[in-house]
Amino acid sequence: MYKAISSRSGRCAALTRGSCSRPSLAYFHRASGALCQKSAFKPTSTDVPEMPPCNFTPEKYTGMSKDRMIEIRRQNCNPMTMKVTYYKKPVFIHQGYMQWLWDVDGRRYLDLFAGVATVSVGHCHPKVAAAAEQQLKKLWHTTNIYVYPTLHEYCEKLASHFPDPLKVIYLTNSGSEANDLAILMARLHTGNYDIITLRGSYHGGSPQTIGLTSNAAYKYPVASGFGCTNTMCPDVFRGPWGGSHCRDSPVQTIRECTCAQGHCMANQQYIAQLKETFATSVPNRIAAFFGEPIQGVGGAVQYPKNYLKEAYKLVRERGGICVADEVQTGFGRTGSHFWGFQGHDVIPDMVTMAKGIGNGFPMGAVVTTPEIAASFSKGLHFNTFGGNPLACAVASSVLDTIREDDTQQNSLRVGTYLITELAKLRDKYEIIGDVRGKGLQIGVEMVRDKASRDPLPPEAMAEIFEDVKDMGVLIGKGALYGQTFRIKPPMCITKEDADFFVAVFDKSVRNYMEKR
């Protein structure tokens, strides 16, 4: 897996059959004759794992300097842009293709974060790019006050992926918009106001969805989110209850469990906490319960297998509707199913989605029942860009590509392999507390030690995070304390890519442990 490389000559010398000239790219021929590009850069280590080959050559970057970009970022972009900039040494992205990104210096990265689980079928996927180009030549924009084919073709195609009675669609521009709309629909339909979400959840950053979001980092000291109540997250690793076969994942927690098969004490305890929330914190009639099938920003947290089924029953008994937030779990990412809620054996009353719906094109949707949709018509609602011709053409091509490329099955196959391999590192290192997820929705939770399960400090997370990037892999971070690495790549990655990342992550953790 490792190849020794001279730090003097750079990595390209080990990856090419000829010499390598600066500043950016090196090339070699595969056995098939295809020309492949390798990044040319100086590693900080002499045993960097070897990056898999790639059969795409990016354009040479000739644009603005890095210094000038940072200057503009500081002076003309909102300070929040600088605050959320990843890495001490930022990555200056120039071009992308499938699972790969190139920076302005020509260095290649394996993208395992996909713009926060957004690039579903691959950066600049040729099929999706062709659909967008064709539509751009025909009609960029009109609104749904007119009747145009792309909107109706897409709505029919998207509806075919849902079970009855989830067949009515309203298109938006983002997940926050979709969840905003879901809140309004739920309150209109039920005549109730209060909404329950899980602690650690993330449902958007708009003034209204901040109430649904249960993470202090995303909240401001202003009035927002009236009528939103958070209940205990049924986290079987970090929470007070959990065991060794609670969740629907190839890998279970390291916690011991004495429950009989088919019986889950942890689930009973978390459902009891939900019942206590009903008894103490909300009226006896509520509007809705929002839940991600697997928490995204919360750190790929999975619940006991029957939790959502029992929670849905309790919510409906109190007049509420059940909303599945599929912004990160939808479109085959979990592998076993097209939608995350299907893995819980439930049918929600409403489904919200965004991110992977457009492979990076800004789009979202709310899918619900005819009855709930009818309640929405009590007033007038209009979205200028939602469902415009270009968005619908792109999203329609994404659905076709998922089917034609067998993307969901690849998520299952490669994701299961990757989770299983990462679990071996959990058994190897004291600071890897948990590995979890389904398909290509994966979390690796880092701890001070397995006994305490205390989160690994931010400075330690940053050190490992930076090291992984320096070896050519981009991942994310999340959870309440920023202690979980998030792996949510374009769903076209290969087993070879997974092996490369495992080797990089193994080395990064080992580097940190040796320093400590």
Coordinates of C-alpha atoms in Angstrom, one line a residue:
M1 CA 0.0 0.0 0.0
Y2 CA 2.9 2.4 0.7
K3 CA 5.6 3.4 -1.7
A4 CA 8.8 5.2 -0.4
I5 CA 9.2 8.5 -2.1
S6 CA 12.1 10.9 -2.1
S7 CA 11.1 14.1 -0.4
R8 CA 13.8 15.8 -2.5
S9 CA 12.3 14.8 -5.9
G10 CA 8.7 14.9 -4.9
R11 CA 5.9 12.4 -5.3
C12 CA 5.7 12.6 -9.1
A13 CA 9.0 10.8 -9.6
A14 CA 7.7 7.7 -8.0
L15 CA 4.5 7.8 -10.0
T16 CA 5.9 8.4 -13.5
R17 CA 8.3 6.5 -15.8
G18 CA 10.0 9.7 -16.8
S19 CA 11.2 12.9 -15.3
C20 CA 8.8 15.4 -13.8
S21 CA 9.0 19.1 -14.4
R22 CA 7.4 21.7 -12.2
P23 CA 5.1 23.4 -11.5
S24 CA 2.1 21.2 -11.7
L25 CA 1.3 18.0 -13.5
A26 CA 2.9 14.6 -14.2
Y27 CA 1.6 12.1 -16.7
F28 CA 1.9 8.3 -17.3
H29 CA 0.4 5.7 -19.5
R30 CA -1.7 2.9 -18.1
A31 CA -1.6 -0.6 -19.6
S32 CA -4.8 0.3 -21.6
G33 CA -2.9 3.2 -23.2
A34 CA -5.0 5.9 -21.5
L35 CA -3.2 9.0 -20.4
C36 CA -3.5 9.6 -16.7
Q37 CA -2.6 12.6 -14.7
K38 CA -0.9 12.5 -11.3
S39 CA -0.5 15.4 -9.0
A40 CA 3.0 16.7 -8.6
F41 CA 3.7 18.0 -5.1
K42 CA 6.2 17.6 -2.2
P43 CA 4.9 15.5 0.6
T44 CA 5.8 16.1 4.2
S45 CA 6.4 12.4 4.7
T46 CA 8.5 9.8 2.9
D47 CA 5.9 7.1 2.8
V48 CA 2.7 8.7 1.5
P49 CA 0.1 6.2 0.3
E50 CA -0.1 6.0 -3.5
M51 CA -3.1 7.8 -5.0
P52 CA -5.2 5.7 -7.5
P53 CA -4.8 6.8 -11.2
C54 CA -7.3 9.0 -13.0
N55 CA -8.0 9.2 -16.7
F56 CA -8.9 12.9 -16.8
T57 CA -6.6 15.8 -17.5
P58 CA -7.7 19.1 -16.1
E59 CA -7.2 22.4 -17.8
K60 CA -4.1 24.4 -16.8
Y61 CA -5.1 27.1 -14.3
T62 CA -4.2 30.7 -15.5
G63 CA -6.5 32.8 -13.3
M64 CA -6.2 34.9 -10.2
S65 CA -3.4 34.3 -7.7
K66 CA -4.1 32.6 -4.4
D67 CA -3.0 35.7 -2.5
R68 CA -5.4 37.9 -4.4
M69 CA -8.3 35.4 -3.8
I70 CA -7.6 35.5 0.0
E71 CA -7.4 39.3 -0.1
I72 CA -10.8 39.5 -1.8
R73 CA -12.2 36.8 0.6
R74 CA -11.2 39.0 3.5
Q75 CA -12.2 42.3 2.1
N76 CA -15.3 41.7 0.0
C77 CA -16.8 38.5 1.2
N78 CA -18.9 38.4 4.4
P79 CA -16.6 37.5 7.3
M80 CA -18.6 34.3 7.7
T81 CA -17.0 33.1 4.5
M82 CA -13.6 33.3 6.1
K83 CA -14.9 31.7 9.3
V84 CA -16.1 28.6 7.6
T85 CA -13.0 28.2 5.4
Y86 CA -11.6 24.7 5.9
Y87 CA -7.9 24.1 6.8
K88 CA -5.1 26.3 8.1
K89 CA -3.8 26.2 4.5
P90 CA -6.9 26.5 2.4
V91 CA -7.5 24.4 -0.7
F92 CA -7.9 26.5 -3.8
I93 CA -10.2 24.4 -6.0
H94 CA -9.9 24.9 -9.8
Q95 CA -11.6 21.9 -11.5
G96 CA -13.5 18.7 -10.7
Y97 CA -14.2 15.5 -12.5
M98 CA -16.2 12.6 -10.9
Q99 CA -14.6 11.8 -7.5
W100 CA -11.6 14.1 -8.1
L101 CA -10.8 17.7 -7.5
W102 CA -7.7 19.7 -8.7
D103 CA -6.4 22.8 -7.1
V104 CA -4.9 25.8 -8.9
D105 CA -1.4 24.3 -8.6
G106 CA -2.6 21.1 -10.4
R107 CA -2.6 19.0 -7.3
R108 CA -5.3 16.3 -7.3
Y109 CA -7.5 15.4 -4.4
L110 CA -9.8 12.5 -3.7
D111 CA -13.0 14.2 -2.7
L112 CA -14.7 12.3 0.1
F113 CA -17.0 15.1 1.2
A114 CA -18.7 16.0 -2.1
G115 CA -19.4 19.6 -1.2
V116 CA -21.1 18.4 2.0
A117 CA -22.8 15.3 0.5
T118 CA -24.1 17.3 -2.4
V119 CA -22.3 16.0 -5.5
S120 CA -24.2 12.7 -5.9
V121 CA -23.1 11.1 -9.2
G122 CA -19.8 12.9 -9.7
H123 CA -18.2 16.3 -10.4
C124 CA -19.1 17.5 -13.9
H125 CA -20.6 14.1 -14.8
P126 CA -20.6 14.0 -18.6
K127 CA -24.3 13.0 -18.8
V128 CA -25.5 15.7 -16.4
A129 CA -23.2 18.3 -18.0
A130 CA -24.6 17.4 -21.4
A131 CA -28.2 17.8 -20.2
A132 CA -27.4 21.2 -18.7
E133 CA -25.7 22.4 -21.8
Q134 CA -28.6 21.2 -24.0
Q135 CA -31.1 23.1 -21.8
L136 CA -29.0 26.2 -21.6
K137 CA -29.3 26.4 -25.4
K138 CA -33.0 26.2 -25.3
L139 CA -34.4 28.0 -22.2
W140 CA -32.6 29.1 -19.1
H141 CA -35.5 30.4 -17.0
T142 CA -39.2 30.8 -16.8
T143 CA -41.5 30.2 -13.8
N144 CA -44.2 27.8 -13.0
I145 CA -46.9 30.4 -13.8
Y146 CA -46.4 29.0 -17.2
V147 CA -46.5 25.3 -18.2
Y148 CA -43.3 24.0 -19.6
P149 CA -42.3 20.3 -20.2
T150 CA -39.1 20.0 -18.0
L151 CA -41.0 20.7 -14.8
H152 CA -43.7 18.1 -15.5
E153 CA -41.3 15.5 -16.9
Y154 CA -39.2 15.8 -13.7
C155 CA -42.0 15.8 -11.2
E156 CA -43.5 12.7 -12.7
K157 CA -40.1 11.0 -12.7
L158 CA -39.3 12.0 -9.1
A159 CA -42.8 10.9 -7.9
S160 CA -42.2 7.4 -9.4
H161 CA -39.4 6.9 -6.8
F162 CA -41.9 7.2 -3.9
P163 CA -44.4 4.9 -2.4
D164 CA -48.1 6.0 -2.2
P165 CA -49.4 8.4 -1.1
L166 CA -46.2 10.5 -1.4
K167 CA -46.9 11.8 -4.9
V168 CA -47.3 15.6 -4.8
I169 CA -44.1 17.7 -5.3
Y170 CA -43.2 21.4 -4.8
L171 CA -39.7 22.4 -6.0
T172 CA -37.5 24.8 -4.2
N173 CA -33.9 26.1 -4.4
S174 CA -32.4 24.5 -1.2
G175 CA -32.9 22.3 1.7
S176 CA -33.5 25.2 4.1
E177 CA -36.3 26.4 1.8
A178 CA -37.7 22.9 1.6
N179 CA -37.8 22.5 5.4
D180 CA -39.2 26.0 5.8
L181 CA -42.1 25.0 3.5
A182 CA -42.5 21.7 5.3
I183 CA -43.0 23.6 8.6
L184 CA -45.6 25.8 7.0
M185 CA -47.5 22.9 5.4
A186 CA -47.4 20.9 8.7
R187 CA -48.9 23.7 10.7
L188 CA -51.5 24.5 8.1
H189 CA -52.6 20.9 7.7
T190 CA -52.8 19.9 11.4
G191 CA -53.9 23.2 12.8
N192 CA -51.2 22.7 15.4
Y193 CA -48.0 24.7 16.0
D194 CA -45.3 22.8 17.9
I195 CA -42.6 20.8 16.2
I196 CA -40.2 18.2 17.7
T197 CA -36.7 17.5 16.4
L198 CA -33.8 15.4 17.7
R199 CA -30.8 17.0 19.5
G200 CA -27.8 17.3 17.3
S201 CA -30.0 17.6 14.2
Y202 CA -29.4 20.0 11.3
H203 CA -32.4 21.1 9.2
G204 CA -31.2 24.4 7.7
G205 CA -29.9 27.8 8.5
S206 CA -32.8 30.1 7.7
P207 CA -34.5 32.0 10.5
Q208 CA -37.2 29.4 10.8
T209 CA -35.2 26.2 10.3
I210 CA -32.6 27.4 12.9
G211 CA -35.4 26.4 15.4
L212 CA -35.4 22.8 14.0
T213 CA -31.6 22.7 14.1
S214 CA -30.3 21.5 17.4
N215 CA -26.7 22.6 17.5
A216 CA -25.6 25.8 19.3
A217 CA -22.9 26.5 16.7
Y218 CA -25.6 27.4 14.2
K219 CA -27.7 29.5 16.5
Y220 CA -27.6 33.3 17.1
P221 CA -28.8 35.3 20.1
V222 CA -32.0 36.4 18.4
A223 CA -35.5 35.2 18.7
S224 CA -36.1 32.3 16.2
G225 CA -37.6 28.9 15.9
F226 CA -40.8 29.5 17.9
G227 CA -42.6 26.3 18.7
C228 CA -39.6 24.0 18.1
T229 CA -38.6 21.6 20.8
N230 CA -35.7 19.2 20.8
T231 CA -35.8 15.7 22.3
M232 CA -32.9 13.4 23.2
C233 CA -31.1 12.0 20.2
P234 CA -31.1 8.1 20.4
D235 CA -27.3 7.9 19.8
V236 CA -26.3 4.4 20.7
F237 CA -22.6 5.2 20.9
R238 CA -22.5 8.5 22.8
G239 CA -25.9 8.5 24.5
P240 CA -26.6 6.9 27.9
W241 CA -27.9 3.7 26.3
G242 CA -26.6 1.6 23.5
G243 CA -25.5 -1.9 22.6
S244 CA -23.8 -4.2 20.2
H245 CA -26.6 -4.8 17.7
C246 CA -28.8 -1.6 17.9
R247 CA -28.4 0.0 14.5
D248 CA -28.8 -0.8 10.8
S249 CA -25.1 -0.7 9.9
P250 CA -22.4 -3.1 8.9
V251 CA -20.5 -2.1 12.0
Q252 CA -22.0 -1.9 15.6
T253 CA -20.7 0.0 18.6
I254 CA -18.1 -1.4 20.9
R255 CA -20.6 -1.3 23.8
E256 CA -21.7 -4.6 25.2
C257 CA -25.3 -5.6 25.0
T258 CA -27.3 -8.4 26.7
C259 CA -30.6 -7.8 24.8
A260 CA -32.2 -10.8 23.2
Q261 CA -32.5 -10.8 19.4
G262 CA -35.4 -8.5 18.3
H263 CA -35.5 -6.7 21.6
C264 CA -33.6 -3.5 22.2
M265 CA -33.4 -2.0 25.7
A266 CA -31.7 1.2 24.3
N267 CA -34.6 1.8 22.0
Q268 CA -37.1 1.5 24.8
Q269 CA -35.2 4.0 26.9
Y270 CA -34.9 6.6 24.1
I271 CA -38.6 6.2 23.3
A272 CA -39.3 6.8 27.0
Q273 CA -37.4 10.0 26.7
L274 CA -39.5 11.0 23.7
K275 CA -42.7 10.3 25.7
E276 CA -41.3 12.4 28.5
T277 CA -40.8 15.3 26.0
F278 CA -44.5 14.9 25.0
A279 CA -45.5 14.9 28.7
T280 CA -43.5 18.0 29.7
S281 CA -42.5 20.2 26.8
V282 CA -45.2 20.5 24.2
P283 CA -49.0 20.7 24.1
N284 CA -51.0 17.4 23.7
R285 CA -51.5 18.2 20.0
I286 CA -48.4 18.9 17.8
A287 CA -47.8 19.8 14.2
A288 CA -44.8 17.6 13.2
F289 CA -41.8 15.6 14.0
F290 CA -38.7 16.2 11.8
G291 CA -36.0 13.5 11.7
E292 CA -33.1 12.7 9.4
P293 CA -32.9 9.0 8.7
I294 CA -29.2 9.3 9.6
Q295 CA -28.0 12.6 11.1
G296 CA -25.7 14.4 8.7
V297 CA -24.1 17.5 10.3
G298 CA -24.7 15.7 13.6
G299 CA -22.0 13.2 12.7
A300 CA -23.7 10.3 10.8
V301 CA -25.6 9.3 14.0
Q302 CA -27.8 6.3 13.6
Y303 CA -30.7 5.4 15.8
P304 CA -31.9 2.0 17.1
K305 CA -33.6 0.0 14.4
N306 CA -37.2 0.6 15.5
Y307 CA -36.9 4.1 16.9
L308 CA -38.4 6.0 14.0
K309 CA -41.3 3.5 13.6
E310 CA -42.3 3.9 17.2
A311 CA -41.7 7.7 17.2
Y312 CA -43.9 8.1 14.1
K313 CA -46.7 6.2 15.9
L314 CA -46.5 8.5 19.0
V315 CA -46.4 11.6 16.8
R316 CA -49.4 10.6 14.8
E317 CA -51.4 9.8 18.0
R318 CA -50.9 13.5 18.9
G319 CA -52.1 14.8 15.6
G320 CA -48.7 15.5 14.1
I321 CA -47.2 14.6 10.8
C322 CA -43.9 12.9 10.3
V323 CA -41.2 14.6 8.1
A324 CA -38.2 12.7 6.8
D325 CA -35.3 15.1 6.0
E326 CA -33.5 13.3 3.2
V327 CA -31.3 16.3 2.3
Q328 CA -28.2 14.2 2.9
T329 CA -29.5 10.6 2.9
G330 CA -31.5 10.6 -0.3
F331 CA -30.9 9.4 -3.9
G332 CA -29.4 6.1 -3.0
R333 CA -26.6 7.3 -0.7
T334 CA -27.4 4.8 2.0
G335 CA -27.0 2.0 -0.6
S336 CA -29.7 -0.4 0.6
H337 CA -32.6 1.9 -0.4
F338 CA -33.2 5.0 -2.5
W339 CA -34.4 6.9 0.5
G340 CA -33.1 6.7 4.0
F341 CA -36.5 6.4 5.6
Q342 CA -37.0 3.1 3.7
G343 CA -34.3 1.5 5.9
H344 CA -36.5 2.2 8.9
D345 CA -39.5 0.5 7.5
V346 CA -41.6 3.7 7.7
I347 CA -43.5 5.9 5.3
P348 CA -43.4 9.6 6.3
D349 CA -46.1 12.1 5.6
M350 CA -43.7 14.5 4.0
V351 CA -40.1 14.2 2.6
T352 CA -37.7 17.1 2.1
M353 CA -34.6 16.9 -0.1
A354 CA -31.9 19.0 -1.7
K355 CA -28.1 18.6 -2.2
G356 CA -27.8 15.4 -4.2
I357 CA -31.0 16.1 -6.1
G358 CA -29.1 18.3 -8.6
N359 CA -25.5 16.9 -8.2
G360 CA -24.5 20.4 -6.9
F361 CA -27.0 22.5 -8.8
P362 CA -29.0 24.5 -6.3
M363 CA -32.3 22.7 -5.9
G364 CA -34.6 21.3 -3.3
A365 CA -38.1 19.7 -3.0
V366 CA -40.9 18.8 -0.7
V367 CA -42.8 15.7 -1.5
T368 CA -46.1 15.0 0.4
T369 CA -49.6 13.6 0.2
P370 CA -52.5 15.1 -1.8
E371 CA -54.3 15.9 1.4
I372 CA -51.4 17.8 3.0
A373 CA -50.7 19.6 -0.3
A374 CA -54.3 20.7 -0.5
S375 CA -54.0 22.5 2.9
F376 CA -51.2 24.6 1.4
S377 CA -53.6 26.1 -1.1
K378 CA -55.4 28.1 1.6
G379 CA -53.0 31.0 0.7
L380 CA -50.7 31.9 -2.1
H381 CA -47.1 30.8 -2.3
F382 CA -44.7 31.5 -5.1
N383 CA -41.0 30.6 -5.7
T384 CA -39.4 32.4 -8.6
F385 CA -36.6 30.0 -9.3
G386 CA -38.0 26.7 -7.8
G387 CA -38.4 24.2 -10.6
N388 CA -37.0 26.4 -13.4
P389 CA -36.2 24.6 -16.7
L390 CA -32.5 24.4 -16.1
A391 CA -32.8 22.9 -12.6
C392 CA -35.4 20.4 -13.8
A393 CA -33.2 19.3 -16.7
V394 CA -30.2 18.8 -14.4
A395 CA -32.2 16.9 -11.8
S396 CA -33.9 14.7 -14.3
S397 CA -30.5 13.8 -15.7
V398 CA -29.3 13.0 -12.2
L399 CA -32.1 10.5 -11.7
D400 CA -31.3 8.9 -15.1
T401 CA -27.6 8.7 -14.2
I402 CA -28.2 7.1 -10.8
R403 CA -30.1 4.3 -12.7
E404 CA -27.8 4.0 -15.7
D405 CA -24.5 4.0 -13.6
D406 CA -26.0 1.7 -10.9
T407 CA -24.9 4.4 -8.4
Q408 CA -27.0 3.1 -5.5
Q409 CA -25.5 -0.4 -5.8
N410 CA -22.1 1.1 -5.9
S411 CA -22.8 3.1 -2.7
L412 CA -23.8 -0.2 -1.0
R413 CA -20.9 -2.2 -2.3
V414 CA -18.1 0.4 -1.8
G415 CA -19.6 1.9 1.3
T416 CA -20.0 -1.4 3.1
Y417 CA -16.4 -2.2 2.3
L418 CA -15.1 1.2 3.4
I419 CA -17.0 1.0 6.7
T420 CA -15.7 -2.5 7.4
E421 CA -12.1 -1.4 6.7
L422 CA -12.4 1.7 8.9
A423 CA -13.7 -0.5 11.7
K424 CA -10.4 -2.3 11.6
L425 CA -8.7 1.0 12.4
R426 CA -11.2 1.5 15.2
D427 CA -9.9 -1.7 16.7
K428 CA -6.3 -0.7 16.2
Y429 CA -6.4 2.9 17.7
E430 CA -7.7 4.0 21.1
I431 CA -8.8 7.4 19.8
I432 CA -11.2 6.0 17.2
G433 CA -14.3 5.4 19.2
D434 CA -16.9 4.6 16.6
V435 CA -17.3 3.8 12.9
R436 CA -20.9 3.9 11.6
G437 CA -23.2 4.5 8.7
K438 CA -24.8 2.9 5.7
G439 CA -23.6 3.1 2.1
L440 CA -21.6 6.3 1.6
Q441 CA -23.0 8.1 4.6
I442 CA -20.2 7.4 7.1
G443 CA -19.0 8.8 10.3
V444 CA -15.8 8.2 12.3
E445 CA -16.1 9.5 15.8
M446 CA -12.8 10.4 17.6
V447 CA -12.4 10.2 21.3
R448 CA -9.7 10.8 24.0
D449 CA -10.1 7.1 24.9
K450 CA -12.7 4.4 24.4
A451 CA -13.5 4.1 28.1
S452 CA -14.6 7.7 28.6
R453 CA -15.9 8.3 25.1
D454 CA -15.0 12.0 25.7
P455 CA -14.6 13.9 22.4
L456 CA -11.1 14.3 20.9
P457 CA -10.1 17.9 21.4
P458 CA -10.5 20.3 18.4
E459 CA -6.8 20.9 18.0
A460 CA -6.2 17.2 17.7
M461 CA -9.1 16.8 15.2
A462 CA -7.6 19.7 13.2
E463 CA -4.1 18.1 13.1
I464 CA -5.4 14.8 11.7
F465 CA -7.8 16.6 9.4
E466 CA -5.0 18.7 7.9
D467 CA -2.7 15.7 7.6
V468 CA -5.4 13.8 5.6
K469 CA -5.7 16.8 3.3
D470 CA -1.9 17.0 2.8
M471 CA -1.9 13.4 1.6
G472 CA -4.5 14.2 -1.0
V473 CA -8.0 13.4 0.6
L474 CA -10.7 15.8 1.5
I475 CA -13.2 14.8 4.2
G476 CA -15.5 16.7 6.5
K477 CA -16.1 17.2 10.2
G478 CA -19.3 17.4 12.3
A479 CA -21.2 16.5 15.4
L480 CA -21.9 18.6 18.5
Y481 CA -18.3 18.9 19.5
G482 CA -16.7 18.6 16.0
Q483 CA -15.4 15.2 17.0
T484 CA -16.6 13.2 14.0
F485 CA -15.0 12.9 10.6
R486 CA -17.7 12.8 7.9
I487 CA -17.2 10.7 4.8
K488 CA -19.9 11.4 2.2
P489 CA -18.2 11.2 -1.3
P490 CA -19.6 11.3 -4.8
M491 CA -21.3 8.0 -5.1
C492 CA -19.0 7.0 -8.0
I493 CA -15.9 6.2 -5.8
T494 CA -14.2 2.8 -6.2
K495 CA -12.9 0.2 -3.9
E496 CA -9.4 1.4 -4.9
D497 CA -10.3 4.9 -3.7
A498 CA -11.5 3.4 -0.4
D499 CA -8.2 1.5 0.1
F500 CA -6.3 4.7 -0.6
F501 CA -8.3 6.7 2.0
V502 CA -8.0 3.9 4.6
A503 CA -4.2 4.0 4.1
V504 CA -4.1 7.8 4.4
F505 CA -6.4 7.8 7.5
D506 CA -4.3 5.1 9.1
K507 CA -1.2 7.0 8.6
S508 CA -2.7 10.3 9.8
V509 CA -3.9 8.8 13.0
R510 CA -0.6 7.0 13.5
N511 CA 1.3 10.3 12.9
Y512 CA -0.8 12.0 15.6
M513 CA -0.4 9.1 18.1
E514 CA 3.3 9.1 17.7
K515 CA 3.5 12.8 18.4
R516 CA 1.3 12.4 21.4

